[in-house]
PDB file of C-alpha atoms in Angstrom:
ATOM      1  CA  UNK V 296     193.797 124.655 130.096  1.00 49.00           C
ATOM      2  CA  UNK V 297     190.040 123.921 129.377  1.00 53.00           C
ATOM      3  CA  UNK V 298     187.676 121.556 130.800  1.00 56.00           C
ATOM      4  CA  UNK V 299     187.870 119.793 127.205  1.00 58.00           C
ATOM      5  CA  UNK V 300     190.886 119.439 127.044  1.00 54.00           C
ATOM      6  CA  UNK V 301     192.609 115.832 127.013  1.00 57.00           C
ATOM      7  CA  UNK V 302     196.107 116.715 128.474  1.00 53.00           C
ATOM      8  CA  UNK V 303     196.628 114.823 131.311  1.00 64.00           C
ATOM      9  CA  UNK V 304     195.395 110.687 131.647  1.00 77.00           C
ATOM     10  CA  UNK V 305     192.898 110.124 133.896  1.00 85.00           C
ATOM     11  CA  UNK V 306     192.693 106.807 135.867  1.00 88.00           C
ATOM     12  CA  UNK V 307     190.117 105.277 133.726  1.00 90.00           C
ATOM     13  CA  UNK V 308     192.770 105.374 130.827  1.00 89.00           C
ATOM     14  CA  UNK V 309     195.201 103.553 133.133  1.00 90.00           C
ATOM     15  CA  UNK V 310     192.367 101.190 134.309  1.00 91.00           C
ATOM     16  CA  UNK V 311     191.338 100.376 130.655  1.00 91.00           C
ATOM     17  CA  UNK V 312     195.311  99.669 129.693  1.00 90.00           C
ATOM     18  CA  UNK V 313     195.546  97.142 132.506  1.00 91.00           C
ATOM     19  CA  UNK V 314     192.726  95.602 132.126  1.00 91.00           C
ATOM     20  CA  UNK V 315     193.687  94.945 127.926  1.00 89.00           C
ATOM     21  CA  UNK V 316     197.191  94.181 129.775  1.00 90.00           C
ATOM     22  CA  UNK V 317     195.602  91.377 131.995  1.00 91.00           C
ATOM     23  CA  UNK V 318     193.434  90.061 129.319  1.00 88.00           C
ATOM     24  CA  UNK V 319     196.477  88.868 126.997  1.00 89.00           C
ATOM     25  CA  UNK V 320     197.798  86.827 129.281  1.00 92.00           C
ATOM     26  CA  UNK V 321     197.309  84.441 132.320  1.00 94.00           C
ATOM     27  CA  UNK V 322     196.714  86.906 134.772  1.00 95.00           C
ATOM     28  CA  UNK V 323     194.930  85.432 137.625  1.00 96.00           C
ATOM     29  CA  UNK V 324     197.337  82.647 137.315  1.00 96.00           C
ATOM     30  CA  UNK V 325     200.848  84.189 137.564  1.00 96.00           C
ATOM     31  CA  UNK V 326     199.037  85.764 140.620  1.00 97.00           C
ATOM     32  CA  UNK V 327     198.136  82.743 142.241  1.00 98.00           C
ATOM     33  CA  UNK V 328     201.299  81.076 141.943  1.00 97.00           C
ATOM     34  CA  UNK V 329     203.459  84.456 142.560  1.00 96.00           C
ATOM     35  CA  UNK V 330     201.305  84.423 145.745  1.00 96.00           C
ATOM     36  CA  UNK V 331     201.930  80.381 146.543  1.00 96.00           C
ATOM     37  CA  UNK V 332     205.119  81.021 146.386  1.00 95.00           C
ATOM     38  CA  UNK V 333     205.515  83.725 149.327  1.00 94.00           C
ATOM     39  CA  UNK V 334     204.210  81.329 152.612  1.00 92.00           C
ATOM     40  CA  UNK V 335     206.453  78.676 150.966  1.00 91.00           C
ATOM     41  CA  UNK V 336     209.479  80.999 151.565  1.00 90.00           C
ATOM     42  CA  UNK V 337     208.593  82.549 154.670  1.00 87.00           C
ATOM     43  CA  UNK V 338     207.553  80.233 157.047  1.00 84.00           C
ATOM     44  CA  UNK V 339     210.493  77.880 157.193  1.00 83.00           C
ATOM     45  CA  UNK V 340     211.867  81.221 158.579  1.00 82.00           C
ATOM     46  CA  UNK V 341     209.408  82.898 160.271  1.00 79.00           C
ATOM     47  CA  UNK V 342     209.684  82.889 164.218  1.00 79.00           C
ATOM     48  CA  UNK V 343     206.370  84.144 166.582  1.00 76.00           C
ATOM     49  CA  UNK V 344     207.578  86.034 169.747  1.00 82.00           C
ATOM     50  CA  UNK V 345     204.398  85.217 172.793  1.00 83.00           C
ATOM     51  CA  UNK V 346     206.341  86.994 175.344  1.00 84.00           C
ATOM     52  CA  UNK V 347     209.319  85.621 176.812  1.00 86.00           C
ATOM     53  CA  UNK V 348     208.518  82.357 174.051  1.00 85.00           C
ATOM     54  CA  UNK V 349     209.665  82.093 170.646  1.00 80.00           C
ATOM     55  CA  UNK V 350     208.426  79.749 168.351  1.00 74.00           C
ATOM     56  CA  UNK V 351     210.322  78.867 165.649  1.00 74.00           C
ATOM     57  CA  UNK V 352     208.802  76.971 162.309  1.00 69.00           C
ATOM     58  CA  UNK V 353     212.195  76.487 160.695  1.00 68.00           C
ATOM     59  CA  UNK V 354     212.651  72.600 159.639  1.00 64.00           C
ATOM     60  CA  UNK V 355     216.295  71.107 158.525  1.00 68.00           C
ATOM     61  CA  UNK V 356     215.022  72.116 154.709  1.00 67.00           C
ATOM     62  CA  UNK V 357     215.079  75.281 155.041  1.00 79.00           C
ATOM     63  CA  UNK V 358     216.923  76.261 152.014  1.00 86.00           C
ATOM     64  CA  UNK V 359     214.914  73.762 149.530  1.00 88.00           C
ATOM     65  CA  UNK V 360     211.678  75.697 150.925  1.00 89.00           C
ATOM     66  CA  UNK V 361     213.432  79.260 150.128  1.00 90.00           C
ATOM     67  CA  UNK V 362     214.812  77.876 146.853  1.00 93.00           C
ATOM     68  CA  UNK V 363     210.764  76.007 146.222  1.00 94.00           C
ATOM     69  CA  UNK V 364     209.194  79.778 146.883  1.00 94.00           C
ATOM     70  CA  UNK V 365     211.909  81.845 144.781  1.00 95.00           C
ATOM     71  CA  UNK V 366     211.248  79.393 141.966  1.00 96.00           C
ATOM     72  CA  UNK V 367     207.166  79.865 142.071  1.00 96.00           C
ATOM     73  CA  UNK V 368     207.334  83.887 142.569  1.00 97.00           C
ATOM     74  CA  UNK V 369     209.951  83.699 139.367  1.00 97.00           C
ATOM     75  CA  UNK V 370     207.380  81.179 137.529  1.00 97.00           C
ATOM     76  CA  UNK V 371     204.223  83.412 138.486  1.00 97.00           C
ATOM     77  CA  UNK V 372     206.499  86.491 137.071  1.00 97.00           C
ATOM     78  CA  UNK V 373     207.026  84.316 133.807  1.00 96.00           C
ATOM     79  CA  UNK V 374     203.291  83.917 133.511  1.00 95.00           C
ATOM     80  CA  UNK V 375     202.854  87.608 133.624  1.00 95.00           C
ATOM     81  CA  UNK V 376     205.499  88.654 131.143  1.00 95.00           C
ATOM     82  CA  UNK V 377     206.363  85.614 129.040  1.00 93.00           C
ATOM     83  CA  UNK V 378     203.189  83.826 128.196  1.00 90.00           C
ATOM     84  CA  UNK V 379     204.312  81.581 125.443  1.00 92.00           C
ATOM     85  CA  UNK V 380     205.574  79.365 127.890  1.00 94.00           C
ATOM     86  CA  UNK V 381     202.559  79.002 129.957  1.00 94.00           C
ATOM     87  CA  UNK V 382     202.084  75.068 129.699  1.00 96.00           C
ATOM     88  CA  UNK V 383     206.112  75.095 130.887  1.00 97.00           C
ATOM     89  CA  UNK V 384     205.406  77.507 134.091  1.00 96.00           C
ATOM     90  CA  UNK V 385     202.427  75.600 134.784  1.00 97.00           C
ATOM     91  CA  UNK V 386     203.563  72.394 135.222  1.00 97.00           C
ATOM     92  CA  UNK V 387     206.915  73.551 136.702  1.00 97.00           C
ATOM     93  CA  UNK V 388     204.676  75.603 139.360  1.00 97.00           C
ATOM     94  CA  UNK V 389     202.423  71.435 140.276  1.00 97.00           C
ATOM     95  CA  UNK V 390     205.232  70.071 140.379  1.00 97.00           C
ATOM     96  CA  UNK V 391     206.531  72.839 142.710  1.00 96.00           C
ATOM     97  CA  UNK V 392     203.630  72.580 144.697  1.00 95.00           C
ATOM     98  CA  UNK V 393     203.749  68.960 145.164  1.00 95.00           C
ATOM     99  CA  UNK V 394     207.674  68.795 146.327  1.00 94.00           C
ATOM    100  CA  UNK V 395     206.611  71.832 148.875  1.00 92.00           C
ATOM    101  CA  UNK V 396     204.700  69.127 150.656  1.00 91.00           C
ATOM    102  CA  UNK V 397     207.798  66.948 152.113  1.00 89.00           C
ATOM    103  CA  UNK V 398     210.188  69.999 151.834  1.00 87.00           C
ATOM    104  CA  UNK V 399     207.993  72.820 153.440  1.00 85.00           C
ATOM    105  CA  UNK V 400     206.360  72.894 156.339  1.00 81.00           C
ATOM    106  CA  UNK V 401     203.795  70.837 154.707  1.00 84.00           C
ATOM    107  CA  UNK V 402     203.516  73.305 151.470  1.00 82.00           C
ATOM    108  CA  UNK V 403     202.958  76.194 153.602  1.00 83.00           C
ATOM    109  CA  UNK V 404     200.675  74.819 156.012  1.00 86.00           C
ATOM    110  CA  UNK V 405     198.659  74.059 152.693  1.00 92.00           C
ATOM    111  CA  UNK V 406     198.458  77.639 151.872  1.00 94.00           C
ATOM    112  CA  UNK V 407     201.251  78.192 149.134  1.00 93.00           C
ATOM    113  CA  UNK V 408     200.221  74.766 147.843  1.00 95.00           C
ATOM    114  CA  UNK V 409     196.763  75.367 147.341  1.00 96.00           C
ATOM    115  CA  UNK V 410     197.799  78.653 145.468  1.00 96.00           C
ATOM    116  CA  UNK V 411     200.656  77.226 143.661  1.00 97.00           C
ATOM    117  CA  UNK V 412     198.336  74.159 142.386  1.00 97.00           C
ATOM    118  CA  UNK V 413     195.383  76.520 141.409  1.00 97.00           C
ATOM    119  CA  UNK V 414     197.781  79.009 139.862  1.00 97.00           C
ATOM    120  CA  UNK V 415     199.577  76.128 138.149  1.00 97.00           C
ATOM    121  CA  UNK V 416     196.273  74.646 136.771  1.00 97.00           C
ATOM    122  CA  UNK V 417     195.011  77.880 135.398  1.00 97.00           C
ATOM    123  CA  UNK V 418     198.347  78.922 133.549  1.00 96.00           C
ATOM    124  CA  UNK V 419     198.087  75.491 131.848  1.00 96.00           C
ATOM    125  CA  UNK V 420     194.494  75.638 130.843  1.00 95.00           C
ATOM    126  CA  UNK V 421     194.221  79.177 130.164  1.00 94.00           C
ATOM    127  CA  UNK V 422     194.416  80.007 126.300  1.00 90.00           C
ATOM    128  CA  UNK V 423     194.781  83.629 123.896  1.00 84.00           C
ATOM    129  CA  UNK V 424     191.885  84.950 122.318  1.00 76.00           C
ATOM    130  CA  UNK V 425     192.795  83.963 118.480  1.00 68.00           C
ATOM    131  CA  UNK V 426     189.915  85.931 116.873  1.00 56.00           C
ATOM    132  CA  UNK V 427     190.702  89.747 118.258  1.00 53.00           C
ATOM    133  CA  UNK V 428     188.454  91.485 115.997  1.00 56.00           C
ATOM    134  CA  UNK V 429     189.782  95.008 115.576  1.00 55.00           C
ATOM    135  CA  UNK V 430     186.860  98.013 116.609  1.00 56.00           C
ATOM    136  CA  UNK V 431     184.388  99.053 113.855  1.00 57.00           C
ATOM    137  CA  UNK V 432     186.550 102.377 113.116  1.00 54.00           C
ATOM    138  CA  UNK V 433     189.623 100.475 112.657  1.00 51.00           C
ATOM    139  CA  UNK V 434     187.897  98.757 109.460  1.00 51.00           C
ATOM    140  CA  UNK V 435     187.097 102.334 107.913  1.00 53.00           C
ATOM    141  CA  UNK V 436     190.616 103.213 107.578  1.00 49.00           C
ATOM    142  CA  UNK V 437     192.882 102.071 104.383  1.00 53.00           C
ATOM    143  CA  UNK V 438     195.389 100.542 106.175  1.00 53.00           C
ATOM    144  CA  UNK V 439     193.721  98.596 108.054  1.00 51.00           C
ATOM    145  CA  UNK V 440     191.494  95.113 108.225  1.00 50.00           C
ATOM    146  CA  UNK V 441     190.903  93.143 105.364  1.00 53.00           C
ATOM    147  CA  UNK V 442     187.449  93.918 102.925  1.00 54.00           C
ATOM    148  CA  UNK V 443     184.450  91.815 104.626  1.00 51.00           C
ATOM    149  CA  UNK V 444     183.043  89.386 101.917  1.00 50.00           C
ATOM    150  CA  UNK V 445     178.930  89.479 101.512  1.00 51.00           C
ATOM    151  CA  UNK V 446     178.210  88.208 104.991  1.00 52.00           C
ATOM    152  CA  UNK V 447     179.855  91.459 106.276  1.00 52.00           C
ATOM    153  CA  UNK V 448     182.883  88.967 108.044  1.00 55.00           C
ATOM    154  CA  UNK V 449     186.196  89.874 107.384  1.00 55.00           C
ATOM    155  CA  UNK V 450     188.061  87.293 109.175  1.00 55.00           C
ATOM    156  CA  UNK V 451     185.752  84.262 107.603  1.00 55.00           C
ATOM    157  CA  UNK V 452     185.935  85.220 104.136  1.00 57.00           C
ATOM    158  CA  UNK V 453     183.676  82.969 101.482  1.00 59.00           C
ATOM    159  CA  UNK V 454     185.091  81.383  98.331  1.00 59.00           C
ATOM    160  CA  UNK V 455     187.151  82.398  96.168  1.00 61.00           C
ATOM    161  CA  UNK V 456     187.376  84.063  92.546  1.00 62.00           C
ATOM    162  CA  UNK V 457     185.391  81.247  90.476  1.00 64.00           C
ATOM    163  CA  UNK V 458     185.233  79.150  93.009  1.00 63.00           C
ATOM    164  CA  UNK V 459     181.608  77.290  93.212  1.00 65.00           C
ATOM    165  CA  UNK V 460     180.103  78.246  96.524  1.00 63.00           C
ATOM    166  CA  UNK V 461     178.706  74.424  97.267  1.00 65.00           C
ATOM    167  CA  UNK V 462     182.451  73.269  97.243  1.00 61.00           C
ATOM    168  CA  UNK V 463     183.870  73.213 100.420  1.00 59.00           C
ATOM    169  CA  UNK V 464     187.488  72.298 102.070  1.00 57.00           C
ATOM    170  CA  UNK V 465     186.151  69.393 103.517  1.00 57.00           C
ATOM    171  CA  UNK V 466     185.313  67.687 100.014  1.00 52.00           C
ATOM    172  CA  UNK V 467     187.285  64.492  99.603  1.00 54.00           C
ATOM    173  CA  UNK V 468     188.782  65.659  96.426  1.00 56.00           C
ATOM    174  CA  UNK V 469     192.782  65.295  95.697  1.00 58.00           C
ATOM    175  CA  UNK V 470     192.715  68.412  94.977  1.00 58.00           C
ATOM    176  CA  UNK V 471     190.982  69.684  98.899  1.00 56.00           C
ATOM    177  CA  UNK V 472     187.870  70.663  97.669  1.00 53.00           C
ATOM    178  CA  UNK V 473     188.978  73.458  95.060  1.00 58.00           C
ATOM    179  CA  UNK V 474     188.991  73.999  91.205  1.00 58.00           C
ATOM    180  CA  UNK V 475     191.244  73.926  88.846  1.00 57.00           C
ATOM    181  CA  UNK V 476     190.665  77.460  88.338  1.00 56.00           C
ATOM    182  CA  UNK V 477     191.138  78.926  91.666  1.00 49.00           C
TER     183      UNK V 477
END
């Protein structure tokens, strides 16, 4: 094997895939609520040992808290690999958050709430890139992208086959601007 050869994957490879991964989707915000949801769950159950002393955090709730933090790990998971329903997860994981209050242990001592509630708020205003433009190489090849028209743009193209240029869409013409002939 040669120093130019490309047979194993290095860890920039793997970096660059995950980082295209985490761009198409909410990311940050499936994290966030994935993470609101653990201190949720736990702490209704957790018990500190000082010694001889146990302290125990659990409250009568107990279950609605475990139930609360299943529900905004599942939500955070749907974020990752389901983004379509963003909006959905989002307000499902507020909502969450703002039941965890009453229910548990005061949202995880305001720990999972402030996570779920951030997490929640991103997933709901986070949006897809809708222009991906494909790389400069990917134009070259015959299957690929469409012609560019004279400004060199091949996602904005200009008018159309005997269409005059100084008509636009936005004319308030029956007809939306076009001619007859195109």
């Amino acid at each position: 094997m040669s120093a130019e050869s490309t047979g194993s994957r290095g860890f920039t490879y793997w970096r660059l895939r995950f980082r295209a991964w985490r761009g198409a989707r909410p990311f940050w915000a499936g994290l966030f609520t994935l993470l609101g949801g653990l201190p949720i769950a736990y702490f209704p159950y957790a018990q500190l040992h000082f010694g001889n002393l146990t302290l125990a955090m659990s409250t009568t709730a107990g279950a609605g808290s475990l139930i609360i933090g299943v529900l905004l790990v599942t939500l955070g998971l749907t974020m990752w690999f389901q983004a379509i329903v963003r909006v959905f997860a989002g307000v499902a994981a507020i909502l969450l958050a703002l039941v965890s209050i009453p229910v548990s242990n005061i949202g995880g001592f305001l720990l999972g709430f402030l996570l779920a509630m951030v997490g929640g708020a991103l997933s709901i205003s986070w949006a897809p890139d809708k222009w991906v433009r494909p790389a400069p190489a990917e134009l070259d090849t015959p299957h690929g992208a469409p012609e560019p028209d004279g400004d060199g743009d091949p996602f904005f193209p200009g008018p159309r086959d005997g269409e005059d240029p100084n008509v636009t869409d936005t004319t308030a013409h029956a007809n939306g601007g076009r001619n007859s002939a195109g």
